[in-house]
Amino acid sequence: MSPYFGCIVGRVANRIKDGKFTLNGLEYSLPVNNGPNSLHGGLKGFDKVVWDVVEHKDGECPSITFQYHSKDGEEGYPGDVTIRATYSLPEATTLRLDMEATPENKATPISLAQHTYWNLAGHACGDILNHSLQIWGKHITPVDENTIPTGEIMPVDGTPFDFTTERRIGERIDGVPGGYDHNYVLDCGDEKDGLKRAARLKDPSSLRTLDLWTDAPGMQLYTANYVDGIGGKAGAVYAKHAGVCLETQGFPNAINQPEFPSVVVRPGEKYKHTMLFEFSGC
């Protein structure tokens, strides 16, 4: 099974410790599917359900909108929620994703993420360790042995996590046991049109560049550490580090960490999350 290639994951992206949380005095238990944790919405998250196409536009800014209704109790989460995701092409080399979710009858945690694996050299061109990366985040949320944030906000300065200036992904990856799978606090990017700069990814062989903008507070850097012999397009086989994920998101396990930005959305409120992908080349 492909590891979330190209999917939107939720109701809550990333990990929830022990698959449990308490909200409004009630404890909820979720399916555990990643060691002791619940990952990316559970056993049948939003990546494994059928969405409806509810709108499609042609013209100067073509777009397509998908919708899914998540029922009360689905994968253990409280309340009915309607989710919409609109992909659009505002310019020839720009992809935009607007996600929104509306809880109907109960407060619930919501944190969606887009889980594309990027390899700017091409899908069958080896690993991404020679790609260069810059992240507009001066801190990470360090994790324990089960990849759950400890609650600390740690400066990246002087560590292998420091991508505040452009660096090769593989330059210091050996100093991170298992590879990168960590949430960055997006706290130092410039802004435009309500979005802040999150990351810039470059491939030295093709000179292709991806600039990522978002309004989310965090971004998971994941270097495909667990991809191992996955069959792909045209007979390609994807190995470890074959791609890199830049998953803008709420902080992992935020529902159990009151000092993290809240991911709880209540009836009458709307969750919104935008990603802008700008591509350029030689």
XYZ file of C-alpha atoms in Angstrom:
282
model
C 0.000 0.000 0.000
C 1.366 3.422 -0.900
C 2.196 5.566 2.144
C -0.308 8.434 1.694
C 1.022 9.423 -1.763
C -0.633 12.685 -2.834
C -3.452 12.427 -0.279
C -5.245 14.814 2.007
C -5.062 13.239 5.459
C -7.374 13.821 8.422
C -9.606 14.299 10.414
C -6.374 15.017 12.300
C -3.080 14.759 10.427
C 0.042 13.417 12.116
C 0.078 11.598 15.460
C -2.198 11.614 18.497
C -0.540 10.086 21.543
C -1.938 6.684 22.531
C -4.944 7.352 20.280
C -6.707 9.235 23.084
C -7.839 12.757 23.894
C -10.308 14.487 26.183
C -12.630 17.228 24.944
C -15.403 18.935 26.905
C -15.024 16.400 29.694
C -15.359 13.331 27.474
C -12.521 10.941 26.631
C -12.307 9.723 23.059
C -10.423 6.636 21.857
C -9.160 6.396 18.284
C -7.804 3.453 16.275
C -4.092 2.941 16.908
C -2.226 2.447 13.630
C 1.312 3.751 14.201
C 3.002 2.072 17.138
C 1.007 3.225 20.167
C -0.402 6.246 18.310
C -3.218 7.177 15.962
C -1.791 8.541 12.700
C -3.425 10.602 9.922
C -7.015 10.016 10.990
C -6.852 6.324 11.848
C -7.389 3.086 9.973
C -9.693 4.677 7.402
C -8.765 8.335 7.313
C -9.727 10.875 4.668
C -7.098 9.414 2.309
C -9.089 6.148 2.091
C -12.610 7.474 1.495
C -14.386 8.562 -1.695
C -14.860 12.309 -2.058
C -17.523 13.885 -4.274
C -16.701 16.427 -6.975
C -19.060 19.331 -6.224
C -17.635 22.047 -8.476
C -15.434 22.290 -11.546
C -14.388 25.492 -13.302
C -12.517 26.122 -16.528
C -11.116 29.433 -17.725
C -8.190 31.562 -16.582
C -8.113 29.989 -13.111
C -9.301 26.394 -13.517
C -10.283 24.601 -10.336
C -11.918 21.507 -8.955
C -13.609 21.159 -5.550
C -13.976 17.896 -3.654
C -16.281 17.384 -0.678
C -16.568 14.712 1.988
C -18.973 14.339 4.911
C -17.370 12.748 7.965
C -19.964 11.285 10.337
C -20.152 11.521 14.105
C -18.027 8.709 15.577
C -16.091 8.039 12.379
C -12.673 6.699 13.402
C -13.611 7.682 16.963
C -13.922 11.434 16.362
C -16.894 13.438 17.680
C -19.441 15.230 15.525
C -20.446 15.471 11.881
C -18.036 17.503 9.739
C -18.248 18.633 6.109
C -14.848 19.021 4.425
C -14.086 20.791 1.169
C -10.816 20.874 -0.765
C -10.338 23.082 -3.814
C -7.334 22.683 -6.109
C -6.800 25.598 -8.494
C -4.242 26.891 -10.999
C -4.141 30.673 -10.484
C -1.071 30.892 -12.757
C 0.597 28.540 -15.217
C 3.263 27.507 -12.694
C 1.259 27.834 -9.468
C -0.925 25.276 -7.699
C -3.189 26.393 -4.849
C -5.038 24.203 -2.353
C -7.761 25.630 -0.135
C -9.108 23.286 2.543
C -11.999 24.053 4.845
C -14.043 22.046 7.336
C -17.272 22.882 9.138
C -18.362 20.985 12.271
C -22.127 20.647 12.429
C -23.055 19.585 15.957
C -20.041 18.943 18.222
C -16.648 20.464 18.903
C -13.926 18.335 17.329
C -10.211 18.456 16.539
C -9.510 19.181 12.860
C -6.079 19.444 11.263
C -5.744 18.510 7.601
C -2.514 18.030 5.673
C -1.566 17.432 2.042
C 0.828 14.487 1.874
C 2.518 14.757 -1.527
C 6.047 13.376 -1.845
C 8.221 15.746 -3.883
C 11.171 14.769 -6.057
C 11.873 17.696 -8.364
C 14.330 15.641 -10.438
C 11.538 13.264 -11.447
C 9.703 10.421 -9.785
C 12.211 7.742 -10.865
C 15.400 9.735 -10.329
C 16.703 8.331 -7.080
C 16.650 10.010 -3.688
C 16.216 13.646 -2.661
C 19.337 13.892 -0.479
C 20.978 16.287 -2.958
C 17.934 18.568 -3.066
C 18.526 21.781 -1.170
C 15.981 23.021 1.334
C 15.277 26.205 3.210
C 12.607 26.369 5.928
C 11.292 29.596 7.393
C 11.161 28.146 10.897
C 13.618 28.747 13.739
C 12.152 26.091 16.033
C 10.903 22.501 15.983
C 8.720 20.513 18.343
C 11.148 17.754 19.413
C 9.759 14.253 19.824
C 10.062 11.239 22.103
C 10.851 7.649 21.119
C 7.329 7.267 19.684
C 7.598 10.439 17.534
C 5.232 12.362 19.832
C 6.179 15.983 20.629
C 7.527 16.426 24.144
C 5.819 19.823 24.458
C 9.093 21.699 24.134
C 9.712 24.345 21.467
C 13.372 23.850 20.568
C 15.601 26.284 18.627
C 17.164 24.683 15.553
C 20.326 26.797 15.678
C 23.403 24.592 15.888
C 21.497 21.368 15.213
C 20.951 19.149 12.133
C 17.416 20.606 12.003
C 18.653 24.061 10.995
C 17.406 24.865 7.490
C 17.060 28.605 8.094
C 19.590 28.965 5.299
C 19.650 26.753 2.208
C 21.248 23.354 2.850
C 21.365 19.944 1.194
C 18.817 17.643 2.800
C 21.419 14.878 3.072
C 24.117 17.116 4.522
C 23.340 16.313 8.161
C 20.589 13.709 7.957
C 22.874 11.102 9.546
C 22.682 13.191 12.720
C 18.916 12.567 12.889
C 18.160 8.950 13.858
C 15.921 7.461 11.176
C 15.816 10.659 9.129
C 13.690 13.797 9.284
C 10.115 13.369 10.511
C 9.652 16.539 12.545
C 7.311 19.501 12.868
C 8.752 22.958 12.245
C 7.283 26.073 13.838
C 6.769 28.476 10.921
C 7.808 31.622 12.740
C 10.039 33.741 10.505
C 8.647 33.838 6.957
C 7.678 36.942 5.044
C 4.006 37.246 4.094
C 1.944 37.887 1.004
C -1.814 37.725 0.456
C -2.406 36.375 3.959
C 0.088 33.516 3.548
C 3.573 33.155 5.001
C 6.577 31.610 3.325
C 7.159 28.093 4.630
C 9.852 26.419 2.522
C 11.898 26.440 -0.671
C 12.995 23.158 -2.273
C 15.533 23.025 -5.137
C 16.861 20.217 -7.323
C 20.415 20.904 -8.557
C 20.164 18.574 -11.562
C 17.022 20.019 -13.182
C 17.210 23.470 -11.524
C 13.533 23.129 -10.640
C 12.422 25.040 -7.556
C 9.315 24.809 -5.370
C 8.317 27.690 -3.098
C 5.655 26.813 -0.516
C 3.398 29.342 1.220
C 0.739 28.626 3.848
C -1.352 29.985 6.706
C -0.768 26.918 8.925
C 1.332 27.249 12.110
C 3.555 24.217 11.450
C 5.083 22.036 8.758
C 6.178 18.397 8.969
C 9.440 17.701 7.176
C 9.410 14.001 6.285
C 12.138 12.415 4.173
C 10.337 9.187 3.229
C 12.221 7.208 5.842
C 9.780 4.296 5.731
C 9.381 4.057 1.962
C 10.969 0.759 0.999
C 10.357 -0.917 -2.342
C 7.029 0.744 -3.129
C 5.915 0.132 -6.715
C 5.243 3.317 -8.672
C 4.551 4.703 -12.132
C 5.917 2.957 -15.222
C 7.459 0.172 -13.191
C 9.501 2.470 -10.949
C 10.325 1.251 -7.458
C 10.553 3.915 -4.777
C 13.173 3.410 -2.072
C 14.058 5.208 1.156
C 14.325 9.006 0.716
C 12.791 8.815 -2.777
C 10.776 11.949 -1.986
C 10.311 14.626 0.640
C 7.033 15.728 2.216
C 6.412 19.329 3.268
C 3.152 18.925 5.183
C 1.809 22.217 6.512
C -0.368 21.475 9.507
C -1.388 22.086 13.094
C 1.181 20.830 15.567
C 1.207 17.036 16.135
C -0.698 15.871 19.226
C -1.918 19.436 19.759
C -5.212 18.099 21.148
C -3.207 16.812 24.147
C -0.790 19.751 24.420
C -2.669 22.842 25.688
C 0.356 25.088 25.080
C 0.304 24.292 21.334
C -1.996 26.237 18.961
C -5.465 24.727 19.347
C -6.860 22.414 16.666
C -10.359 22.333 18.200
C -13.104 23.705 15.934
C -16.600 24.285 17.334
C -20.018 24.461 15.661
C -20.401 27.905 14.146
C -16.675 28.077 13.385
C -14.870 27.049 10.205
C -11.452 25.463 9.822
C -9.422 26.925 6.946
C -6.012 25.952 5.600
C -4.365 27.160 2.384
C -1.213 25.999 0.589
C 0.359 27.743 -2.402
C 2.953 25.872 -4.490
C 5.026 28.067 -6.847
C 7.253 26.295 -9.348
C 10.123 27.721 -11.365
C 13.019 26.393 -13.400
C 16.111 27.344 -15.349
